[in-house]
Each structure stands twice: as structure tokens, then as C-alpha cells.
């Protein structure tokens, strides 16, 4: 009997993978559900004896079984240029294993990292992570080993490991793919962290919009409980608030409180979940730990450049021809990712902008496409790599409208704790509306009072409104309590800097002349 491998990843399911699988079974083939290779434009991707076909519909099934369907054939999946060009560590099992099979996981070096950690002991395990140069993959880029060292040194009767899987950035799906396709890798990473810092309990915080991931995690935790014991894991569902991706808001949510940012200090590493020392790591960071322990810190640190060591699962999305998961060492250029790996825009039109790092990431102009994918290189141009999400826009995009969206997004998602974020985002949206409407704001009642010596004496010109927007962004950037308010200026200012014509600045200048 012919065996056909089809992904049960949520994206594949959304594209009709279940219907295709049912059609193969009805035709007499054996169907094996596996994780996704990450070539999303080909889903549902069907693999027969290592050869791929995609995207497949139920109508294509008989032709594939008869040895036809040449138009859909992509040749050996593992040899596809999109896969061959990658340096996969975290996603080494993608497309190759059954997500909940303990046999598959163990046969692909699963639990090897946990075993070596237990041989090394807690202190040496932490130093291995420090030596690897691993930095948090959630966006902040803080050294993971240093955080572990702090928690390990804290004295407490209870410590916790919390996995931040509240994947809320636009154009990101790497966390979901791991939870649905390789859940034991995350469980192993958390068990290693717990062993290293002396934590016996861990929580995985997942947004409720990921029901397939939650179901897979629950089953995987149950099946592997005897392997990671005495470490104990639970899954907690978040309600989808973007701010709960910030670690202290997440901790509040875990405790059953409103998802609101906490002031620091104290750091969560010292007073985190329920006031106890807590490691809060992104899912990808915890998965990377399994490879660092299995193969050694030097092996991992040999990937990348500068202070950005290891590999990064980069997610290509938006208006791009070949969207999907591309894991590679730090240092690759944005132009290579978008134009060569991604194949340019799906619309076939020129690329106008690329947003990197989620809805709060800067818009990168094609003139900057030679920037290497690296924490410091992006910071130097007022950008961030965040969680590795890349969203492509063609030349029909309105960047002023996208800047307005950034302010509106912040206003909706703000937890309300600090004024620059709560009020600044609302004023920012109003300000951009006035700029786009070419309707400068006149003096209000308070500004007209004789006591207001510093208030303008006349209605603001549109150039003044632009200056005011820049001042507001500076206040939000440096005065907000967390990254939500602090990073919202990035998309606004980058759009204003690179595409001033979308704000009417050129027309304003011409009108002034």
C-alpha cells in the first residue's frame, strides 16, 4: 500500500489538507500526518516516497496515485531550493516527523540535550547556554544564559519556568509551527531550563487563537511526563491581548489578573510569577537550548555573526510569492530574503517596503536591503528584528495609512498603565488624521488663555503638525513603560522618513512655494 505524508499543521488544514487526506484514504492509500516543511505556498503539500506535490486538491489525488500530476510535482522535497538553502536547527524535524510520536522524536536526537544537561549538572548547563551566545528570540535579545544565572542564584522555595508562546506579531508563525509540529522539543527545552535553575514547575502561555497547538501540547505533555519528571508542565490559554506578549503582563495574566505591565524593578528573574524567581523565555529560545546542550555551545555559536549567534527562524509573509519558514544563521541580507528566497511580491509589482519585527517594527526601504539580519545592525537604523517576522508590501501600499494603523493598534492594545502609550497613541492617530486630511488644528480654549505663554498664537501649519508628530514619537519612545508604547514610533517615523510623499509632505512644500 502506498503511504502518503500530509501535514496536519493549522495552515495546511486551512488550505484543505484534511479533505486531501480523506481523498487519499478513500482511494486506498495509507496516510501519515506529519509536521509542515514550512513551504506554505505549496500547502496542502503531499509527499510520496520523498517526492512532493503541491498545492494539492482532492481532484488531484488519483493522478498522483497513477504516477501523473507532473504539473504539481516539485521533485524530492528535501532537495527543494527553499529547503536546501536553509541552516535548520530548531526546525530540523519540520516535515519529517509525526508531531506526537515519541519514537520519531527520540530517533531524531530527541532528549539528547536533556540527557547531557543531567550529566553536566545545573551550573555547567547554564554556563553552556551562556557560552553559546543565545539571546532571547522574542525580540528583546537579552542573553538567555544570564537570565538563567540570575534565577539560579536567587534563593526561594519555589521557582518557575514560563514559556512565552503568546505569538501576537503580524507575519509570525514559528511558535505555532513548533507547538503543532515538534512539541517535544519545547518540552525538552523547558525541562532543561527547570533543571538548570532549580524550578520544578513550568507554564506554557499560549493564545487561545491557537487551538490546534494547545491540543497538541496537552497530549505531548501527558505522553512525556515520565521523561521530564520531576519537572511538571501546564498549558495556560491567553485571551489574545497583544500586551500579554510583554513578560510582566503575561505573568499578571497567568496569575489571573488583568494583563497589565509591571514596573521594573523588581525583575521577574527575582520576583516573577506569584512573587517567585521566574525564567520567562520565548518559545524559540527554549527550543534552541536543546541543540546547544545536545551539540555543545561552540557548535551553536559557530553560526551567526558578532553578538548575534546561532540561527533564526525567519517568517516570510505578506505580499510575497514564496511565504513560509526560513531558518538560517544571522547575517543574511533582507534583499536576499525578500527577492531571492521569497521570490519578490505575490502581486508581481515592485517591493515598496518590508516591515520587520511585527506591527511595531520599522518599515525598511529597498535602499536598505543590504542590512544584515543582526540585532545590532537593525538597532543602528532604528529598526528591530523582533520575533523574525517579515511582512512584504508592494508599491500600492500607503505607508501613511500604515503609520496611522500603528498608532491605532497601540491605542487599542495599550494596557493603559503609562501615559505616553495610553494617551500618546490616541493623540498620534488624531494627529496623522489631521495631516492626511490637510486640516491643521487651530488653537483650543486652553491654548488661548493668557496664561499659556508657550502655546502657538496661530493655527499650526501642516509642517508644524509633522514636527509635532515627531516630538510625540520621541516622548512615546523614551517615556513608555514597555515596548508597546516604546516601539510604536518605529513604524511611524520610518514611514515618515522614507515615504514623506505618502504624508503629503512634498505637496505641502510645493504649496508653500
Coordinates of C-alpha atoms in Angstrom, one line a residue:
X1 CA 0.0 0.0 0.0
X2 CA 1.3 3.4 -0.9
X3 CA 2.0 5.7 2.1
X4 CA 1.3 9.4 1.6
X5 CA 2.5 12.1 4.1
X6 CA 0.4 15.2 4.6
X7 CA 0.9 17.9 7.2
X8 CA -1.7 18.4 9.9
X9 CA -0.3 21.9 10.6
X10 CA -3.1 24.6 11.1
X11 CA -2.1 26.3 7.9
X12 CA -2.3 23.1 5.9
X13 CA -5.7 22.4 7.4
X14 CA -6.9 25.8 6.5
X15 CA -5.8 25.1 2.9
X16 CA -7.8 21.8 2.8
X17 CA -5.3 19.2 3.9
X18 CA -8.0 17.1 5.7
X19 CA -10.0 16.9 2.5
X20 CA -6.9 15.8 0.6
X21 CA -6.0 13.2 3.2
X22 CA -9.6 11.8 3.2
X23 CA -9.4 11.5 -0.6
X24 CA -6.2 9.5 -0.4
X25 CA -7.6 7.2 2.2
X26 CA -10.8 6.7 0.1
X27 CA -8.5 5.8 -2.8
X28 CA -6.8 3.1 -0.7
X29 CA -3.6 4.9 0.3
X30 CA -2.2 4.9 3.8
X31 CA -2.0 8.5 5.1
X32 CA 0.6 9.6 7.6
X33 CA 0.1 13.0 9.2
X34 CA 3.3 14.9 9.8
X35 CA 4.6 18.3 10.6
X36 CA 4.9 21.1 8.0
X37 CA 8.0 21.7 5.9
X38 CA 7.2 25.4 6.1
X39 CA 6.7 25.9 2.4
X40 CA 3.4 27.5 2.8
X41 CA 2.7 28.4 -0.7
X42 CA 2.7 24.7 -1.6
X43 CA 0.2 23.6 1.1
X44 CA -1.5 21.2 1.1
X45 CA 1.8 19.6 0.3
X46 CA 1.7 15.8 -0.3
X47 CA 4.8 13.7 -0.1
X48 CA 5.0 10.2 -1.7
X49 CA 8.3 8.3 -1.3
X50 CA 10.1 11.6 -0.6
X51 CA 8.7 13.3 -3.7
X52 CA 6.4 16.4 -3.2
X53 CA 3.3 17.6 -4.9
X54 CA 1.6 20.8 -4.1
X55 CA -0.7 22.6 -3.7
X56 CA -2.9 19.5 -4.0
X57 CA -6.7 19.4 -4.1
X58 CA -8.9 16.2 -3.8
X59 CA -9.3 16.3 -7.6
X60 CA -5.5 15.7 -8.0
X61 CA -5.4 12.6 -5.8
X62 CA -6.0 9.9 -8.5
X63 CA -3.5 11.5 -10.9
X64 CA -0.8 11.4 -8.1
X65 CA -1.6 7.7 -7.3
X66 CA -1.4 6.9 -11.0
X67 CA 2.1 8.4 -11.3
X68 CA 1.0 11.6 -13.0
X69 CA 0.3 15.1 -11.8
X70 CA 3.5 16.3 -13.2
X71 CA 2.4 20.0 -13.1
X72 CA 2.2 19.7 -9.3
X73 CA 5.4 17.8 -8.8
X74 CA 8.3 19.7 -7.1
X75 CA 10.7 16.7 -7.0
X76 CA 12.3 15.5 -3.8
X77 CA 11.1 17.7 -1.0
X78 CA 14.3 17.7 0.9
X79 CA 16.2 18.9 -2.2
X80 CA 13.9 21.8 -2.9
X81 CA 15.9 25.0 -3.2
X82 CA 13.9 26.7 -0.4
X83 CA 14.9 23.9 2.0
X84 CA 18.5 23.3 0.8
X85 CA 19.3 27.0 1.3
X86 CA 18.5 26.8 5.0
X87 CA 20.5 26.0 8.1
X88 CA 17.9 24.3 10.2
X89 CA 18.4 23.5 13.8
X90 CA 15.1 24.4 15.6
X91 CA 13.2 23.2 12.5
X92 CA 15.4 20.3 11.7
X93 CA 12.5 17.9 12.1
X94 CA 9.9 20.0 10.2
X95 CA 8.1 17.9 7.7
X96 CA 10.0 14.8 8.7
X97 CA 8.3 13.5 11.9
X98 CA 4.9 12.8 13.3
X99 CA 4.3 15.5 15.9
X100 CA 3.2 13.3 18.8
X101 CA 5.3 10.3 18.1
X102 CA 7.8 9.8 21.0
X103 CA 9.6 7.2 18.8
X104 CA 10.1 9.8 16.0
X105 CA 11.4 12.4 18.4
X106 CA 13.9 10.0 20.1
X107 CA 15.1 8.7 16.7
X108 CA 15.9 12.3 15.7
X109 CA 18.1 13.1 18.7
X110 CA 15.2 14.0 20.9
X111 CA 16.0 14.1 24.7
X112 CA 19.7 14.2 23.9
X113 CA 20.1 17.7 25.2
X114 CA 18.2 16.9 28.4
X115 CA 20.4 13.8 29.0
X116 CA 23.6 15.8 28.6
X117 CA 22.3 18.5 30.9
X118 CA 21.7 15.9 33.6
X119 CA 25.2 14.7 33.1
X120 CA 26.8 18.2 33.3
X121 CA 24.8 19.4 36.3
X122 CA 22.9 22.6 36.7
X123 CA 25.8 25.1 36.9
X124 CA 27.6 23.7 33.9
X125 CA 24.4 23.6 31.9
X126 CA 23.9 27.3 32.5
X127 CA 27.4 28.1 31.5
X128 CA 26.9 26.1 28.3
X129 CA 24.0 28.4 27.4
X130 CA 26.0 31.5 28.3
X131 CA 28.9 30.4 26.1
X132 CA 26.6 29.8 23.2
X133 CA 25.7 33.4 23.0
X134 CA 22.0 32.7 22.8
X135 CA 19.8 35.8 23.0
X136 CA 16.1 35.9 23.6
X137 CA 14.2 35.2 20.3
X138 CA 11.1 37.1 21.4
X139 CA 12.5 40.5 20.4
X140 CA 14.4 41.9 23.3
X141 CA 17.6 39.9 22.6
X142 CA 18.6 39.6 26.2
X143 CA 21.2 36.9 26.8
X144 CA 19.3 33.8 27.9
X145 CA 22.1 32.3 29.9
X146 CA 22.5 35.5 32.0
X147 CA 18.8 35.4 32.9
X148 CA 19.1 31.7 33.9
X149 CA 22.1 32.5 36.0
X150 CA 20.2 35.2 37.9
X151 CA 17.3 32.9 38.6
X152 CA 19.6 30.0 39.7
X153 CA 21.3 32.3 42.2
X154 CA 18.1 33.5 43.7
X155 CA 17.0 31.8 47.0
X156 CA 13.4 30.7 47.1
X157 CA 11.3 27.7 48.0
X158 CA 9.7 27.7 44.5
X159 CA 10.9 28.8 41.1
X160 CA 9.1 28.8 37.7
X161 CA 9.8 28.4 34.0
X162 CA 7.4 30.3 31.8
X163 CA 7.3 29.9 28.1
X164 CA 6.1 33.0 26.3
X165 CA 4.2 31.5 23.3
X166 CA 1.8 34.4 23.0
X167 CA 2.8 34.9 19.4
X168 CA 1.0 38.1 18.5
X169 CA 3.2 39.8 15.9
X170 CA 1.9 40.1 12.4
X171 CA 3.7 37.8 10.0
X172 CA 4.8 35.4 12.7
X173 CA 4.0 31.7 13.0
X174 CA 7.2 29.9 14.0
X175 CA 6.0 29.3 17.6
X176 CA 2.7 27.8 16.3
X177 CA 4.6 25.6 13.9
X178 CA 6.8 24.2 16.7
X179 CA 3.9 23.6 19.1
X180 CA 1.9 21.8 16.4
X181 CA 4.7 20.1 14.7
X182 CA 7.5 19.4 17.2
X183 CA 6.0 19.9 20.7
X184 CA 8.5 17.6 22.5
X185 CA 11.3 20.0 21.5
X186 CA 9.7 22.8 23.6
X187 CA 9.0 20.4 26.4
X188 CA 12.6 19.3 26.4
X189 CA 13.9 22.9 26.4
X190 CA 11.7 23.8 29.4
X191 CA 12.8 20.7 31.3
X192 CA 16.4 21.7 30.7
X193 CA 15.7 25.2 32.0
X194 CA 13.9 23.9 35.0
X195 CA 16.8 21.5 35.8
X196 CA 19.4 24.3 35.4
X197 CA 17.8 26.9 37.6
X198 CA 16.1 24.6 40.1
X199 CA 12.5 25.1 39.0
X200 CA 10.1 22.2 39.4
X201 CA 7.1 23.8 37.6
X202 CA 6.6 25.3 34.2
X203 CA 3.8 27.0 32.3
X204 CA 3.3 27.5 28.5
X205 CA 1.3 30.6 27.9
X206 CA -0.5 30.2 24.5
X207 CA -3.0 32.5 22.9
X208 CA -6.5 31.0 22.6
X209 CA -6.4 31.6 18.8
X210 CA -4.1 28.5 18.5
X211 CA -6.5 25.7 19.4
X212 CA -4.5 23.1 17.4
X213 CA -1.3 24.0 19.2
X214 CA -3.0 23.8 22.6
X215 CA -4.4 20.4 21.8
X216 CA -1.0 19.0 20.6
X217 CA 0.8 20.5 23.7
X218 CA -1.7 18.9 26.1
X219 CA -1.2 15.5 24.5
X220 CA 2.6 15.8 24.3
X221 CA 2.9 16.9 27.9
X222 CA 0.8 13.9 29.0
X223 CA 2.8 11.4 26.9
X224 CA 6.3 12.8 28.0
X225 CA 5.5 13.4 31.7
X226 CA 7.6 10.4 32.8
X227 CA 10.6 11.6 30.8
X228 CA 10.8 15.1 32.2
X229 CA 9.8 14.2 35.8
X230 CA 10.1 15.7 38.4
X231 CA 9.6 18.8 36.3
X232 CA 5.8 19.4 35.8
X233 CA 4.3 21.4 32.9
X234 CA 0.9 23.0 32.3
X235 CA -0.6 25.0 29.4
X236 CA -2.4 28.2 30.0
X237 CA -4.5 30.0 27.4
X238 CA -4.3 33.7 27.0
X239 CA -7.3 35.7 25.7
X240 CA -5.3 37.3 22.9
X241 CA -4.3 40.7 24.3
X242 CA -1.2 41.8 22.4
X243 CA 0.4 43.4 25.5
X244 CA 0.5 40.0 27.2
X245 CA 3.4 39.2 25.0
X246 CA 5.3 41.5 27.3
X247 CA 6.7 39.4 30.1
X248 CA 5.3 41.2 33.1
X249 CA 1.8 41.5 31.6
X250 CA 2.0 37.8 30.8
X251 CA 2.8 37.0 34.4
X252 CA -0.1 39.1 35.6
X253 CA -2.4 37.2 33.2
X254 CA -1.0 33.8 34.4
X255 CA -1.9 34.9 38.0
X256 CA -5.5 35.6 36.9
X257 CA -5.1 39.3 36.9
X258 CA -5.6 42.0 34.3
X259 CA -2.8 41.8 31.6
X260 CA -1.1 45.0 32.7
X261 CA 2.6 45.9 32.6
X262 CA 4.5 45.9 35.9
X263 CA 7.2 48.5 36.7
X264 CA 10.7 47.1 36.9
X265 CA 12.5 46.6 39.2
X266 CA 11.9 44.0 40.6
X267 CA 12.9 41.9 37.7
X268 CA 10.8 38.7 37.0
X269 CA 14.1 36.8 37.5
X270 CA 13.9 37.7 41.2
X271 CA 10.2 38.4 41.8
X272 CA 8.2 36.9 38.9
X273 CA 5.3 34.5 38.9
X274 CA 3.5 34.6 42.3
X275 CA 6.4 36.7 43.5
X276 CA 8.9 33.9 42.9
X277 CA 12.1 33.8 40.8
X278 CA 11.0 33.1 37.3
X279 CA 12.6 32.4 33.9
X280 CA 10.4 33.9 31.2
X281 CA 11.8 32.8 27.8
X282 CA 10.4 32.9 24.3
X283 CA 9.5 29.5 22.8
X284 CA 12.3 29.7 20.2
X285 CA 14.9 30.4 22.8
X286 CA 13.9 27.3 24.8
X287 CA 13.9 25.2 21.7
X288 CA 17.4 26.5 20.8
X289 CA 18.6 25.3 24.2
X290 CA 18.0 21.6 23.2
X291 CA 20.6 22.0 20.4
X292 CA 23.1 23.9 22.5
X293 CA 23.1 21.1 25.1
X294 CA 22.9 18.3 22.6
X295 CA 25.8 19.5 20.3
X296 CA 27.7 21.9 22.5
X297 CA 27.9 25.7 22.9
X298 CA 30.7 26.0 20.3
X299 CA 28.6 24.2 17.7
X300 CA 25.8 26.7 18.1
X301 CA 27.9 29.8 18.4
X302 CA 29.7 28.9 15.1
X303 CA 26.5 30.1 13.4
X304 CA 25.8 33.8 13.0
X305 CA 28.0 36.9 13.4
X306 CA 29.0 39.5 16.0
X307 CA 26.8 39.3 19.1
X308 CA 24.0 37.6 17.1
X309 CA 24.9 33.9 17.4
X310 CA 23.1 30.8 16.2
X311 CA 20.2 30.6 13.8
X312 CA 17.0 32.5 13.5
X313 CA 13.7 31.1 12.2
X314 CA 12.6 33.9 9.8
X315 CA 9.0 34.0 8.8
X316 CA 8.2 35.4 5.3
X317 CA 4.6 36.7 4.9
X318 CA 2.5 39.4 3.4
X319 CA 2.6 40.2 -0.3
X320 CA 5.4 37.7 -1.0
X321 CA 5.5 34.9 -3.6
X322 CA 7.1 32.2 -1.5
X323 CA 5.8 32.7 2.0
X324 CA 7.0 30.3 4.7
X325 CA 9.5 29.4 7.4
X326 CA 13.2 30.0 6.6
X327 CA 15.7 29.2 9.3
X328 CA 19.3 30.4 8.8
X329 CA 22.3 31.9 10.6
X330 CA 22.2 35.6 11.4
X331 CA 23.8 37.8 8.8
X332 CA 21.7 37.1 5.7
X333 CA 20.6 40.3 4.0
X334 CA 17.0 41.4 3.7
X335 CA 17.3 41.7 0.0
X336 CA 18.2 38.0 -0.3
X337 CA 15.3 37.0 2.0
X338 CA 12.7 39.0 0.1
X339 CA 13.8 38.9 -3.5
X340 CA 15.7 35.6 -3.8
X341 CA 14.2 33.3 -1.1
X342 CA 10.8 34.9 -1.1
X343 CA 10.7 35.4 -4.9
X344 CA 9.5 39.0 -4.6
X345 CA 5.9 40.1 -4.3
X346 CA 3.0 37.7 -5.0
X347 CA 1.4 40.5 -7.0
X348 CA 4.4 40.8 -9.3
X349 CA 4.7 44.5 -8.6
X350 CA 7.8 46.2 -7.2
X351 CA 8.5 45.9 -3.5
X352 CA 7.8 49.2 -1.7
X353 CA 8.5 48.3 1.9
X354 CA 9.2 45.5 4.3
X355 CA 8.2 45.6 7.9
X356 CA 10.4 43.5 10.1
X357 CA 9.6 42.7 13.7
X358 CA 5.8 42.7 13.8
X359 CA 3.3 45.6 13.9
X360 CA 5.8 47.8 15.9
X361 CA 8.7 47.1 13.6
X362 CA 10.2 49.8 11.3
X363 CA 9.4 49.8 7.6
X364 CA 12.5 49.1 5.7
X365 CA 13.1 50.8 2.3
X366 CA 14.6 48.7 -0.6
X367 CA 17.6 51.0 -0.4
X368 CA 18.4 49.4 3.0
X369 CA 18.0 45.8 1.8
X370 CA 21.8 45.2 2.3
X371 CA 21.4 45.4 6.1
X372 CA 22.5 42.0 7.6
X373 CA 19.9 40.2 9.8
X374 CA 21.5 41.1 13.1
X375 CA 20.3 42.7 16.3
X376 CA 22.9 45.5 16.3
X377 CA 22.7 46.3 12.6
X378 CA 18.9 46.7 12.8
X379 CA 19.2 48.8 16.0
X380 CA 21.7 51.1 14.3
X381 CA 19.0 52.1 11.7
X382 CA 16.2 52.4 14.3
X383 CA 14.7 49.0 13.4
X384 CA 14.3 45.7 15.2
X385 CA 14.2 42.1 14.2
X386 CA 11.7 41.2 16.9
X387 CA 10.5 37.7 16.5
X388 CA 11.7 37.3 13.0
X389 CA 8.5 38.2 11.1
X390 CA 8.9 39.8 7.7
X391 CA 5.9 41.4 6.0
X392 CA 6.3 42.5 2.4
X393 CA 4.4 45.3 0.8
X394 CA 4.3 46.2 -2.9
X395 CA 4.2 49.7 -4.4
X396 CA 0.5 50.1 -3.9
X397 CA 0.8 50.3 -0.1
X398 CA 0.0 53.6 1.6
X399 CA 2.7 54.0 4.3
X400 CA 1.0 57.0 5.9
X401 CA -2.0 54.8 6.3
X402 CA 0.2 52.1 7.9
X403 CA 1.7 54.7 10.2
X404 CA -1.8 55.6 11.3
X405 CA -2.6 51.9 11.8
X406 CA 0.4 51.6 14.2
X407 CA -0.9 54.4 16.4
X408 CA -4.4 52.9 16.3
X409 CA -3.1 49.5 17.1
X410 CA -1.2 50.8 20.1
X411 CA -4.3 52.7 21.3
X412 CA -6.5 49.6 21.1
X413 CA -3.9 47.2 22.6
X414 CA -2.4 49.5 25.3
X415 CA -2.9 48.2 28.8
X416 CA -3.3 51.8 30.0
X417 CA -0.6 51.7 32.7
X418 CA 1.5 54.6 31.4
X419 CA 0.5 57.9 29.9
X420 CA 2.8 58.1 26.8
X421 CA 1.4 54.9 25.5
X422 CA -2.3 55.3 26.6
X423 CA -2.7 58.9 25.6
X424 CA 0.1 59.3 23.1
X425 CA -1.2 56.7 20.8
X426 CA -4.7 58.2 20.6
X427 CA -3.2 61.7 20.1
X428 CA -0.9 60.2 17.4
X429 CA -3.8 58.7 15.5
X430 CA -5.7 62.1 15.6
X431 CA -2.6 63.9 14.5
X432 CA -2.0 61.7 11.5
X433 CA -5.7 62.0 10.6
X434 CA -5.2 65.8 10.5
X435 CA -2.1 65.5 8.4
X436 CA -3.8 63.2 5.9
X437 CA -6.9 65.5 5.8
X438 CA -4.6 68.6 5.4
X439 CA -6.6 70.1 8.2
X440 CA -4.2 71.6 10.7
X441 CA -5.5 72.1 14.2
X442 CA -6.4 75.6 15.5
X443 CA -5.9 76.9 19.0
X444 CA -8.2 75.4 21.5
X445 CA -9.8 77.1 24.5
X446 CA -6.9 76.3 26.9
X447 CA -4.2 77.3 24.4
X448 CA -5.9 80.7 24.0
X449 CA -5.8 81.5 27.7
X450 CA -3.5 84.5 28.5
X451 CA -1.6 82.3 31.0
X452 CA -0.4 79.9 28.2
X453 CA 2.6 81.8 27.1
X454 CA 4.2 78.9 25.2
X455 CA 1.2 77.9 23.2
X456 CA 1.2 78.8 19.5
X457 CA -0.5 82.1 18.6
X458 CA -2.0 80.8 15.3
X459 CA -3.2 77.6 13.7
X460 CA -0.5 75.1 13.1
X461 CA 0.8 74.7 9.6
X462 CA 1.0 71.1 8.3
X463 CA 4.8 71.3 8.6
X464 CA 4.2 72.1 12.3
X465 CA 2.0 69.0 12.6
X466 CA 4.7 66.8 11.2
X467 CA 7.2 68.3 13.8
X468 CA 4.6 67.7 16.5
X469 CA 4.2 64.0 15.4
X470 CA 8.0 63.6 15.6
X471 CA 8.0 65.1 19.1
X472 CA 5.2 62.9 20.2
X473 CA 7.0 59.8 18.9
X474 CA 10.1 60.8 20.8
X475 CA 8.0 61.1 24.0
X476 CA 6.4 57.6 23.5
X477 CA 9.8 56.0 22.6
X478 CA 11.6 57.2 25.7
X479 CA 8.7 57.6 28.1
X480 CA 6.7 54.4 27.8
X481 CA 6.8 51.7 30.4
X482 CA 7.2 48.8 27.9
X483 CA 7.9 48.1 24.3
X484 CA 4.3 48.5 23.1
X485 CA 4.4 52.3 23.5
X486 CA 8.2 52.4 23.1
X487 CA 8.3 50.8 19.7
X488 CA 5.1 52.2 18.2
X489 CA 7.1 55.2 16.9
X490 CA 9.3 52.9 14.8
X491 CA 6.8 52.2 12.0
X492 CA 5.5 55.8 12.2
X493 CA 8.9 57.5 12.0
X494 CA 10.3 55.1 9.4
X495 CA 7.3 55.6 7.2
X496 CA 7.6 59.4 7.5
X497 CA 11.4 59.3 6.9
X498 CA 11.3 57.1 3.8
X499 CA 8.0 57.9 2.2
X500 CA 7.2 61.5 3.1
X501 CA 5.1 61.9 -0.1
X502 CA 2.6 59.5 1.4
X503 CA 2.0 62.1 4.2
X504 CA 1.7 64.8 1.6
X505 CA 5.0 66.5 2.7
X506 CA 6.1 67.1 -0.9
X507 CA 2.8 68.5 -1.9
X508 CA 2.9 70.6 1.3
X509 CA 6.3 72.0 0.3
X510 CA 5.2 72.8 -3.2
X511 CA 2.1 74.5 -1.9
X512 CA 4.2 76.7 0.4
X513 CA 6.3 77.8 -2.6

